[in-house]
């Protein structure tokens, strides 16, 4: 046999493309982005150093604070909506019902579609002049109004709602798999003791599924931070700037408003926020125990 | 995570009130999830005058196929009026090489990391893992600069490269976890038989990887097809994927909006991932669970 060092050489060579990607596309870009955020760059990058000036500007900017607020509203509706609806669907599907496969297929198909498609479809249904509002008025309820999509103070709720429609099926799929793993004996014991099913779900099943809930929440949270496509498709950030989100803020300032220092400052804030939240979870999930056992 | 197929909830009794309630909930939920698809379809077969009357949920009275042909061949994305068909071709041109490359690279990574334990392997793994969760906005600007330095910005190879870069974490994770479960003795036997790095990979590991290759293909095909952000920024005007063209058709038209054409184009854009979803069935669930949940 060849000496160990030589044997492993081909493994090292095979990883060269990945090393290049890791060094340049991941580590390099992050450092570069952070570096630019401390400069006074406008359209073109300048490599001076202005301290936290861009960060000051960022947090003074109402567009950014609105973006962050919207992210919170969207996130709450999206995450809670997906969890509640997904859990209910999983529980009801787990009752030995007929046609389970069909229901499962229907609940999950939106997840196969892009946020662009989701956004466009719901924008059409919620269209203030031709959508639901008009349909209900045609049915005879003349006073009915539902124009949230054109209202600056309400539109973001509908974006969250459409997002929930797209992703609730994912939570359903994850939790249904979890429910199928719950021991049959628990149900038998509960029945013998005369405990109502909802109590069993609340006190025994939900705690048993906690790791799956955590997984679902992490997945949804990642989608929340990245939210961009659905806003572009559904409202374009409007009316006005009322449905702006941080991801869109960064893209707009990078490519349309040519203020790369401010954009990279915003991106850096997103980076730090995600790192603070996800770091402990990742560490727990992948690095604490024996990695082979995971 | 394994999804068992047999329901194991409580034993159903006769058709009690609670059974009716269960079905009522499920049917209502199904109606809610199907509604947008129904609206998309009926709208795409309506004429504009009918749409303007505002009965969005009604069936088409003047059934027409014209919106579909317009969406396919004549709808305007800004100045170009060549329909969504250009985008279809672009999306395939991007998706096929990008999916193939990222799967191959992910498989090599997973194999190298789980069996060969090369130096720095843990570092690569950690960075990729973390990288997968960080918002893309953090990478974008430097990546644009780097790609234009090597003349790849706004080109087809450029957008493919970007998809490979950002597909790598999940692909690596997927294959690493799959190969970790392969008995080490099998690998050792192949080593004693004199197999080298690539021989073992192509003759032993790849033939064993059927299920995980399917999962990886589902993830990458739907993921890359549904991408909007990278296509918008890196593809360049001549290679815009279908999602970007769709959004341009729907959201930049001036004058009266052709809602019927928009909905036909929207359905066309959703078609490929929907076909993947319906054809792959349970594999799709396994795919998103494996790719998204634990890798």
Coordinates of C-alpha atoms in Angstrom, one line a residue:
Chain A
X1 CA 0.0 0.0 0.0
X2 CA 1.1 3.5 -0.7
X3 CA 2.0 5.6 2.3
X4 CA -0.9 7.4 4.1
X5 CA 0.1 10.8 2.9
X6 CA 0.0 9.8 -0.7
X7 CA -3.2 7.9 -0.4
X8 CA -5.0 10.9 1.0
X9 CA -3.6 13.2 -1.7
X10 CA -6.3 12.3 -4.2
X11 CA -8.9 13.1 -1.5
X12 CA -7.3 16.5 -1.0
X13 CA -7.2 17.1 -4.8
X14 CA -10.8 16.2 -5.1
X15 CA -11.7 18.9 -2.5
X16 CA -9.8 21.6 -4.3
X17 CA -12.8 23.0 -6.1
X18 CA -14.7 23.1 -2.7
X19 CA -11.7 24.8 -1.0
X20 CA -11.8 27.5 -3.7
X21 CA -15.5 28.0 -3.2
X22 CA -15.2 28.0 0.6
X23 CA -12.4 30.5 0.6
X24 CA -13.6 32.8 -2.1
X25 CA -17.3 32.5 -2.3
X26 CA -18.1 32.1 1.4
X27 CA -15.3 33.4 3.6
X28 CA -13.9 36.0 1.2
X29 CA -17.3 37.5 0.3
X30 CA -18.4 37.9 3.9
X31 CA -15.1 39.6 4.9
X32 CA -15.3 41.8 1.8
X33 CA -18.9 42.8 2.5
X34 CA -18.1 43.7 6.0
X35 CA -15.1 45.7 4.9
X36 CA -17.1 47.7 2.4
X37 CA -19.7 48.5 5.0
X38 CA -17.0 50.6 6.8
X39 CA -16.3 52.7 3.8
X40 CA -17.9 55.7 2.1
X41 CA -18.5 53.8 -1.2
X42 CA -21.2 55.0 -3.5
X43 CA -21.6 53.5 -7.0
X44 CA -18.0 52.3 -7.0
X45 CA -16.2 50.8 -4.0
X46 CA -13.8 53.0 -2.1
X47 CA -11.5 51.5 0.5
X48 CA -11.3 54.3 3.0
X49 CA -12.5 53.9 6.5
X50 CA -15.4 55.8 8.0
X51 CA -16.1 53.7 11.1
X52 CA -19.7 53.1 11.8
X53 CA -21.1 55.9 9.7
X54 CA -23.0 53.7 7.4
X55 CA -24.6 51.8 10.3
X56 CA -25.7 55.2 11.7
X57 CA -27.2 56.1 8.4
X58 CA -28.9 52.7 8.2
X59 CA -30.6 52.9 11.5
X60 CA -31.6 56.5 10.8
X61 CA -33.2 55.5 7.6
X62 CA -37.0 55.0 7.9
X63 CA -36.9 52.7 5.0
X64 CA -34.6 50.3 6.9
X65 CA -36.7 50.5 10.1
X66 CA -39.8 49.8 8.2
X67 CA -38.1 46.9 6.5
X68 CA -37.1 45.4 9.9
X69 CA -40.6 46.0 11.3
X70 CA -42.1 44.3 8.2
X71 CA -39.8 41.4 8.6
X72 CA -41.0 40.9 12.1
X73 CA -44.7 41.1 11.1
X74 CA -44.2 38.8 8.1
X75 CA -42.1 36.4 10.3
X76 CA -44.7 36.2 13.0
X77 CA -47.6 35.6 10.6
X78 CA -45.6 33.2 8.5
X79 CA -44.1 31.1 11.3
X80 CA -47.1 31.0 13.6
X81 CA -49.5 30.4 10.7
X82 CA -47.4 27.6 9.2
X83 CA -46.9 25.9 12.6
X84 CA -50.6 26.1 13.6
X85 CA -52.1 25.2 10.3
X86 CA -49.4 22.6 9.6
X87 CA -49.8 21.0 13.0
X88 CA -53.6 20.9 12.7
X89 CA -53.4 19.3 9.2
X90 CA -50.9 16.7 10.4
X91 CA -53.1 15.8 13.4
X92 CA -56.3 15.5 11.4
X93 CA -54.5 13.5 8.7
X94 CA -53.3 11.1 11.3
X95 CA -56.8 10.0 12.2
X96 CA -56.9 7.0 9.8
X97 CA -58.9 8.9 7.3
X98 CA -59.8 7.9 3.8
X99 CA -58.0 9.6 0.9
X100 CA -55.0 10.6 3.1
X101 CA -52.7 10.5 0.1
X102 CA -54.9 13.0 -1.8
X103 CA -55.1 15.4 1.1
X104 CA -51.4 15.2 1.7
X105 CA -50.7 15.9 -2.0
X106 CA -53.0 18.9 -2.0
X107 CA -51.6 20.4 1.2
X108 CA -48.0 20.2 0.0
X109 CA -48.1 21.1 -3.7
X110 CA -47.7 24.8 -3.1
X111 CA -44.3 24.1 -1.6
X112 CA -43.1 22.9 -4.9
X113 CA -43.9 26.2 -6.5
X114 CA -41.8 29.3 -6.2
X115 CA -42.4 32.3 -4.1
X116 CA -42.7 34.3 -7.4
X117 CA -45.6 32.1 -8.5
X118 CA -47.2 32.2 -5.0
X119 CA -46.9 36.0 -4.9
X120 CA -48.4 36.6 -8.3
X121 CA -51.3 34.2 -7.7
X122 CA -52.3 35.8 -4.4
X123 CA -51.8 39.3 -5.7
X124 CA -54.4 38.4 -8.3
X125 CA -56.9 36.9 -5.9
X126 CA -56.4 39.8 -3.5
X127 CA -56.5 42.4 -6.3
X128 CA -58.5 45.3 -4.7
X129 CA -60.6 46.0 -7.8
X130 CA -61.1 42.6 -9.5
X131 CA -60.3 40.0 -6.8
X132 CA -62.2 38.8 -3.7
X133 CA -63.7 42.2 -3.0
X134 CA -65.4 42.5 -6.4
X135 CA -66.5 38.8 -6.3
X136 CA -68.2 39.2 -2.9
X137 CA -69.8 42.5 -4.1
X138 CA -71.1 40.7 -7.2
X139 CA -72.6 38.0 -5.0
X140 CA -74.8 40.8 -3.5
X141 CA -72.9 42.1 -0.5
X142 CA -72.4 45.5 -1.9
X143 CA -70.8 47.1 1.1
X144 CA -68.0 44.5 1.3
X145 CA -64.5 45.9 1.2
X146 CA -61.2 44.0 1.3
X147 CA -58.5 46.2 -0.1
X148 CA -55.7 45.4 2.2
X149 CA -53.2 44.8 -0.6
X150 CA -53.5 48.5 -1.6
X151 CA -53.3 49.7 2.0
X152 CA -49.9 50.6 3.3
X153 CA -50.8 49.6 6.9
X154 CA -52.2 46.1 6.0
X155 CA -50.5 44.8 2.8
X156 CA -47.6 43.1 4.7
X157 CA -50.1 40.9 6.5
X158 CA -51.3 39.5 3.2
X159 CA -47.7 38.8 2.1
X160 CA -47.3 36.8 5.3
X161 CA -50.5 35.0 4.7
X162 CA -49.5 34.1 1.1
X163 CA -46.2 32.8 2.4
X164 CA -48.0 30.7 4.9
X165 CA -50.1 29.2 2.1
X166 CA -46.9 28.2 0.4
X167 CA -45.1 26.7 3.3
X168 CA -47.7 25.2 5.7
X169 CA -47.5 21.9 3.9
X170 CA -43.9 21.6 4.7
X171 CA -44.6 21.8 8.4
X172 CA -47.5 19.3 7.9
X173 CA -45.1 16.8 6.2
X174 CA -42.5 17.1 8.9
X175 CA -44.9 16.8 11.8
X176 CA -46.9 14.0 10.2
X177 CA -43.7 12.0 10.0
X178 CA -43.2 12.7 13.7
X179 CA -46.8 11.7 14.6
X180 CA -46.3 8.4 12.8
X181 CA -43.4 7.8 15.1
X182 CA -45.4 8.2 18.2
X183 CA -45.9 4.9 20.0
X184 CA -49.3 3.2 19.6
X185 CA -49.2 2.2 23.3
X186 CA -49.5 5.8 24.3
X187 CA -52.8 6.1 22.6
X188 CA -54.0 2.8 24.1
X189 CA -53.0 3.8 27.6
X190 CA -54.6 7.2 27.2
X191 CA -57.8 5.5 26.0
X192 CA -57.8 3.1 28.9
X193 CA -57.4 6.0 31.3
X194 CA -60.1 7.9 29.6
X195 CA -57.9 10.9 28.8
X196 CA -59.4 13.0 26.0
X197 CA -57.3 13.0 22.8
X198 CA -56.7 16.8 22.8
X199 CA -55.1 16.5 26.3
X200 CA -52.8 13.7 25.0
X201 CA -51.7 15.9 22.1
X202 CA -51.1 18.9 24.4
X203 CA -49.4 17.1 27.2
X204 CA -47.6 14.2 25.6
X205 CA -47.4 14.3 21.8
X206 CA -46.4 17.9 21.3
X207 CA -43.5 17.6 23.8
X208 CA -42.5 14.4 22.1
X209 CA -42.3 16.2 18.8
X210 CA -40.4 19.1 20.2
X211 CA -37.2 18.5 18.1
X212 CA -39.4 18.4 14.9
X213 CA -41.0 21.7 15.9
X214 CA -37.5 23.2 16.4
X215 CA -36.5 21.9 13.0
X216 CA -39.6 23.4 11.4
X217 CA -39.1 26.8 13.2
X218 CA -35.5 26.9 12.1
X219 CA -36.4 26.2 8.5
X220 CA -39.2 28.8 8.5
X221 CA -36.9 31.3 10.2
X222 CA -34.4 30.9 7.5
X223 CA -37.1 31.5 4.9
X224 CA -38.2 34.7 6.8
X225 CA -34.7 36.2 6.8
X226 CA -34.3 35.5 3.1
X227 CA -37.8 36.7 2.1
X228 CA -37.5 38.7 -1.1
X229 CA -39.2 37.0 -4.1
X230 CA -42.7 37.0 -2.7
X231 CA -42.6 40.7 -1.8
X232 CA -41.2 41.5 -5.3
X233 CA -43.9 39.5 -7.0
X234 CA -46.8 40.4 -4.7
X235 CA -46.4 44.1 -3.9
X236 CA -43.0 45.2 -5.3
X237 CA -42.4 46.7 -1.9
X238 CA -45.4 49.0 -2.1
X239 CA -47.8 50.7 -1.6
X240 CA -45.0 53.2 -1.2
X241 CA -42.3 51.5 0.9
X242 CA -44.8 49.8 3.2
X243 CA -43.9 46.2 2.4
X244 CA -40.1 46.6 2.1
X245 CA -38.0 43.9 3.7
X246 CA -34.3 43.9 4.6
X247 CA -33.3 41.5 1.8
X248 CA -35.0 43.8 -0.7
X249 CA -33.4 46.9 0.9
X250 CA -29.9 45.4 0.3
X251 CA -30.6 44.4 -3.4
X252 CA -32.2 47.8 -4.1
X253 CA -29.3 49.8 -2.7
X254 CA -26.7 47.5 -4.3
X255 CA -28.1 47.4 -7.8
X256 CA -30.6 50.2 -8.3
X257 CA -29.7 53.0 -5.9
X258 CA -26.0 52.4 -6.2
X259 CA -25.1 52.9 -2.6
X260 CA -23.0 49.8 -1.9
X261 CA -21.7 50.9 1.4
X262 CA -25.1 51.4 2.9
X263 CA -26.3 48.1 1.3
X264 CA -23.3 46.1 2.7
X265 CA -23.9 47.6 6.1
X266 CA -27.5 46.4 5.9
X267 CA -26.2 43.0 4.7
X268 CA -23.7 42.8 7.6
X269 CA -26.5 43.5 10.1
X270 CA -28.5 40.6 8.6
X271 CA -25.4 38.5 8.9
X272 CA -24.7 39.2 12.5
X273 CA -28.4 38.8 13.4
X274 CA -28.5 35.3 11.8
X275 CA -25.2 34.3 13.3
X276 CA -26.3 35.2 16.8
X277 CA -29.6 33.3 16.5
X278 CA -28.4 30.3 14.5
X279 CA -24.9 29.8 15.9
X280 CA -26.0 28.0 19.1
X281 CA -28.5 25.9 17.2
X282 CA -26.0 24.8 14.7
X283 CA -23.5 24.0 17.3
X284 CA -26.0 21.9 19.2
X285 CA -27.2 20.1 16.1
X286 CA -24.0 19.2 14.5
X287 CA -21.0 19.7 16.6
X288 CA -21.7 18.8 20.2
X289 CA -22.3 15.1 20.0
X290 CA -20.3 12.5 18.2
X291 CA -20.7 13.5 14.5
X292 CA -20.8 10.0 13.3
X293 CA -23.8 9.4 15.4
X294 CA -25.7 12.3 13.9
Chain B
X1 CA -36.3 11.0 9.3
X2 CA -38.4 8.1 8.1
X3 CA -41.9 8.7 7.0
X4 CA -44.0 5.6 7.6
X5 CA -46.9 5.1 5.4
X6 CA -49.4 3.5 7.7
X7 CA -51.5 5.8 9.7
X8 CA -51.2 5.0 13.4
X9 CA -53.5 7.4 15.1
X10 CA -56.4 6.5 17.2
X11 CA -58.7 3.7 16.0
X12 CA -61.6 5.3 14.1
X13 CA -65.0 4.5 15.5
X14 CA -68.2 4.7 13.5
X15 CA -69.2 7.8 11.7
X16 CA -69.5 10.0 14.8
X17 CA -69.7 13.7 15.0
X18 CA -66.0 14.0 15.5
X19 CA -65.3 12.0 12.4
X20 CA -67.5 14.4 10.4
X21 CA -65.7 17.3 12.0
X22 CA -62.3 15.8 10.9
X23 CA -63.4 15.4 7.3
X24 CA -65.0 18.9 7.3
X25 CA -61.7 20.4 8.4
X26 CA -59.7 18.5 5.9
X27 CA -62.0 19.3 3.0
X28 CA -62.0 23.0 4.0
X29 CA -58.2 23.0 4.2
X30 CA -58.0 21.3 0.8
X31 CA -60.3 23.9 -0.7
X32 CA -58.1 26.7 0.7
X33 CA -55.0 25.1 -0.8
X34 CA -56.6 24.4 -4.1
X35 CA -58.3 27.8 -4.5
X36 CA -55.3 29.7 -6.0
X37 CA -54.7 26.9 -8.5
X38 CA -58.4 27.0 -9.5
X39 CA -58.3 30.8 -9.9
X40 CA -55.2 30.6 -12.0
X41 CA -56.7 28.0 -14.3
X42 CA -60.1 29.7 -14.8
X43 CA -58.5 33.1 -15.2
X44 CA -56.2 31.8 -17.9
X45 CA -59.2 30.7 -20.0
X46 CA -61.2 33.9 -19.7
X47 CA -61.3 36.9 -22.1
X48 CA -60.3 40.3 -20.7
X49 CA -63.8 41.7 -20.9
X50 CA -65.1 38.8 -18.8
X51 CA -62.3 39.3 -16.3
X52 CA -63.2 43.0 -16.0
X53 CA -66.6 42.1 -14.8
X54 CA -64.9 40.9 -11.7
X55 CA -66.1 37.4 -11.1
X56 CA -62.7 36.0 -10.2
X57 CA -64.1 32.7 -8.9
X58 CA -66.6 32.0 -11.8
X59 CA -66.0 29.5 -14.6
X60 CA -65.1 31.1 -18.0
X61 CA -68.2 31.8 -20.1
X62 CA -66.3 32.7 -23.2
X63 CA -63.7 29.9 -23.1
X64 CA -60.5 30.9 -24.9
X65 CA -57.1 29.5 -25.4
X66 CA -55.6 32.7 -26.7
X67 CA -54.0 33.8 -23.4
X68 CA -52.0 30.6 -23.4
X69 CA -50.6 31.1 -26.9
X70 CA -49.9 34.8 -26.1
X71 CA -48.2 33.9 -22.8
X72 CA -46.1 31.3 -24.6
X73 CA -45.0 33.3 -27.7
X74 CA -46.0 37.0 -27.6
X75 CA -46.2 38.4 -24.0
X76 CA -43.9 41.3 -23.5
X77 CA -41.1 41.5 -20.9
X78 CA -40.4 45.2 -21.1
X79 CA -39.3 45.7 -24.7
X80 CA -39.1 42.1 -25.9
X81 CA -42.3 40.5 -26.9
X82 CA -41.3 36.9 -27.3
X83 CA -43.3 35.4 -24.6
X84 CA -42.3 33.1 -21.8
X85 CA -40.8 30.4 -24.1
X86 CA -37.4 32.1 -24.1
X87 CA -37.4 31.9 -20.3
X88 CA -38.2 28.2 -20.5
X89 CA -35.2 27.5 -22.6
X90 CA -33.0 29.6 -20.4
X91 CA -34.2 27.9 -17.3
X92 CA -33.4 24.5 -18.7
X93 CA -30.0 25.7 -19.9
X94 CA -29.2 26.9 -16.4
X95 CA -30.8 24.1 -14.5
X96 CA -29.4 21.0 -16.2
X97 CA -25.7 21.8 -15.9
X98 CA -26.1 23.5 -12.6
X99 CA -28.0 20.6 -11.0
X100 CA -25.6 18.0 -12.5
X101 CA -22.5 19.8 -11.4
X102 CA -23.6 20.6 -7.9
X103 CA -24.8 17.0 -7.4
X104 CA -21.5 15.6 -8.6
X105 CA -19.5 18.0 -6.5
X106 CA -21.7 17.3 -3.5
X107 CA -21.2 13.5 -3.9
X108 CA -17.4 13.8 -4.2
X109 CA -17.4 16.1 -1.1
X110 CA -19.6 13.8 0.9
X111 CA -17.5 10.8 -0.1
X112 CA -14.2 12.4 0.6
X113 CA -15.3 13.8 3.9
X114 CA -16.9 10.7 5.3
X115 CA -14.4 8.0 4.2
X116 CA -11.1 9.7 3.7
X117 CA -11.1 12.3 6.4
X118 CA -8.8 14.7 4.7
X119 CA -7.0 17.4 6.6
X120 CA -9.3 20.5 6.9
X121 CA -12.4 18.4 6.2
X122 CA -14.1 19.6 9.4
X123 CA -13.4 23.2 8.5
X124 CA -14.9 22.8 5.1
X125 CA -17.9 21.2 6.6
X126 CA -18.3 23.8 9.2
X127 CA -18.0 26.7 6.8
X128 CA -20.5 25.1 4.3
X129 CA -22.9 24.4 7.0
X130 CA -22.9 27.9 8.3
X131 CA -22.8 29.3 4.8
X132 CA -26.1 27.6 4.0
X133 CA -27.9 29.6 6.6
X134 CA -26.5 33.0 6.0
X135 CA -28.7 35.4 3.8
X136 CA -27.5 35.5 0.3
X137 CA -27.3 39.3 0.4
X138 CA -24.1 39.0 2.4
X139 CA -22.3 37.3 -0.5
X140 CA -23.8 39.1 -3.5
X141 CA -21.8 42.2 -4.1
X142 CA -18.3 40.7 -3.8
X143 CA -19.5 37.8 -5.9
X144 CA -20.6 40.1 -8.6
X145 CA -17.1 41.7 -8.5
X146 CA -15.3 38.4 -8.6
X147 CA -17.3 37.1 -11.4
X148 CA -16.8 40.2 -13.5
X149 CA -13.1 40.0 -12.9
X150 CA -13.1 36.6 -14.6
X151 CA -15.6 37.7 -17.2
X152 CA -18.4 35.4 -16.0
X153 CA -20.8 38.1 -14.7
X154 CA -24.0 38.1 -16.8
X155 CA -23.1 34.9 -18.6
X156 CA -24.6 31.5 -18.7
X157 CA -21.5 29.8 -17.1
X158 CA -21.7 32.6 -14.5
X159 CA -25.2 31.9 -13.3
X160 CA -24.4 28.2 -13.4
X161 CA -21.4 28.8 -11.2
X162 CA -23.5 30.7 -8.7
X163 CA -26.0 27.9 -8.4
X164 CA -23.2 25.4 -7.9
X165 CA -21.7 27.5 -5.2
X166 CA -24.9 27.9 -3.2
X167 CA -26.1 24.4 -3.9
X168 CA -22.9 22.9 -2.5
X169 CA -23.7 23.0 1.3
X170 CA -26.9 21.0 1.1
X171 CA -25.5 18.6 -1.5
X172 CA -22.4 18.0 0.6
X173 CA -24.5 17.5 3.7
X174 CA -26.8 15.1 2.0
X175 CA -24.2 12.9 0.6
X176 CA -22.0 13.0 3.7
X177 CA -24.8 11.8 5.9
X178 CA -25.7 9.1 3.4
X179 CA -22.1 7.8 3.1
X180 CA -21.6 8.0 6.9
X181 CA -24.3 5.3 7.1
X182 CA -22.4 3.0 4.6
X183 CA -20.5 0.3 6.6
X184 CA -16.8 1.3 6.8
X185 CA -15.9 -2.4 6.3
X186 CA -17.2 -2.2 2.7
X187 CA -14.8 0.7 2.1
X188 CA -11.9 -1.1 3.8
X189 CA -12.5 -4.2 1.7
X190 CA -12.4 -2.0 -1.5
X191 CA -9.1 -0.5 -0.2
X192 CA -7.6 -3.9 0.3
X193 CA -8.6 -4.9 -3.2
X194 CA -6.4 -2.0 -4.3
X195 CA -9.2 0.5 -5.1
X196 CA -8.0 4.2 -5.2
X197 CA -10.0 7.3 -4.5
X198 CA -11.8 7.6 -7.8
X199 CA -12.1 3.8 -8.5
X200 CA -14.0 3.3 -5.2
X201 CA -16.1 6.4 -5.9
X202 CA -17.2 5.5 -9.4
X203 CA -17.4 1.8 -9.1
X204 CA -18.7 1.3 -5.5
X205 CA -20.2 4.5 -4.1
X206 CA -22.0 5.9 -7.0
X207 CA -23.8 2.6 -7.9
X208 CA -24.8 2.5 -4.2
X209 CA -26.2 6.0 -4.2
X210 CA -29.4 5.6 -6.2
X211 CA -31.9 6.8 -3.5
X212 CA -29.8 9.8 -2.5
X213 CA -29.2 10.8 -6.1
X214 CA -32.9 11.0 -6.6
X215 CA -33.4 13.1 -3.5
X216 CA -30.5 15.4 -4.6
X217 CA -31.9 15.7 -8.1
X218 CA -35.4 16.7 -6.8
X219 CA -33.9 19.3 -4.5
X220 CA -31.7 20.8 -7.1
X221 CA -34.1 20.7 -10.0
X222 CA -36.9 22.4 -8.1
X223 CA -34.6 24.7 -6.2
X224 CA -32.8 26.0 -9.3
X225 CA -35.9 26.2 -11.4
X226 CA -37.7 28.3 -8.7
X227 CA -34.8 30.6 -8.1
X228 CA -35.4 34.3 -8.7
X229 CA -32.7 36.3 -7.0
X230 CA -29.6 34.7 -8.6
X231 CA -31.2 34.7 -12.0
X232 CA -32.1 38.4 -11.6
X233 CA -28.6 39.4 -10.6
X234 CA -26.2 37.0 -12.3
X235 CA -27.9 35.6 -15.5
X236 CA -27.6 38.7 -17.7
X237 CA -30.3 39.8 -20.1
X238 CA -29.9 37.0 -22.6
X239 CA -30.2 34.2 -20.1
X240 CA -32.9 35.3 -17.7
X241 CA -34.7 32.3 -16.2
X242 CA -38.4 31.8 -16.4
X243 CA -39.2 33.2 -13.0
X244 CA -37.5 36.5 -13.7
X245 CA -39.2 36.8 -17.1
X246 CA -42.5 35.9 -15.6
X247 CA -42.2 38.7 -13.0
X248 CA -41.2 41.1 -15.8
X249 CA -44.2 40.2 -17.8
X250 CA -46.6 40.6 -14.9
X251 CA -45.1 43.5 -13.1
X252 CA -43.6 45.9 -15.6
X253 CA -46.3 46.0 -18.2
X254 CA -47.7 49.5 -18.7
X255 CA -51.3 50.0 -19.7
X256 CA -54.0 47.5 -19.0
X257 CA -52.8 44.3 -17.5
X258 CA -53.6 41.1 -19.3
X259 CA -54.5 39.1 -16.3
X260 CA -55.5 36.0 -18.3
X261 CA -52.1 36.0 -20.1
X262 CA -50.3 36.6 -16.7
X263 CA -52.0 33.6 -15.2
X264 CA -51.3 31.3 -18.1
X265 CA -47.6 32.4 -17.9
X266 CA -47.7 31.8 -14.2
X267 CA -49.0 28.2 -14.6
X268 CA -46.4 27.5 -17.3
X269 CA -43.7 28.7 -14.9
X270 CA -44.9 26.4 -12.1
X271 CA -45.3 23.4 -14.4
X272 CA -41.8 21.9 -14.1
X273 CA -41.6 21.8 -10.3
X274 CA -45.2 20.6 -10.1
X275 CA -44.4 17.8 -12.5
X276 CA -41.4 16.9 -10.4
X277 CA -43.6 17.0 -7.4
X278 CA -46.3 14.8 -8.7
X279 CA -44.0 12.3 -10.4
X280 CA -41.6 11.9 -7.5
X281 CA -44.4 11.7 -4.9
X282 CA -43.1 10.5 -1.6
X283 CA -39.5 11.0 -2.7
X284 CA -40.2 14.7 -2.8
X285 CA -41.2 14.7 0.9
X286 CA -38.2 12.6 1.7
X287 CA -36.1 15.1 -0.4
X288 CA -37.2 18.2 1.3
X289 CA -37.0 16.5 4.7
X290 CA -33.5 15.2 4.1
X291 CA -32.3 18.4 2.4
X292 CA -33.8 20.8 4.7
X293 CA -34.1 19.1 8.0
X294 CA -30.9 17.4 8.7
X295 CA -29.0 17.3 5.5

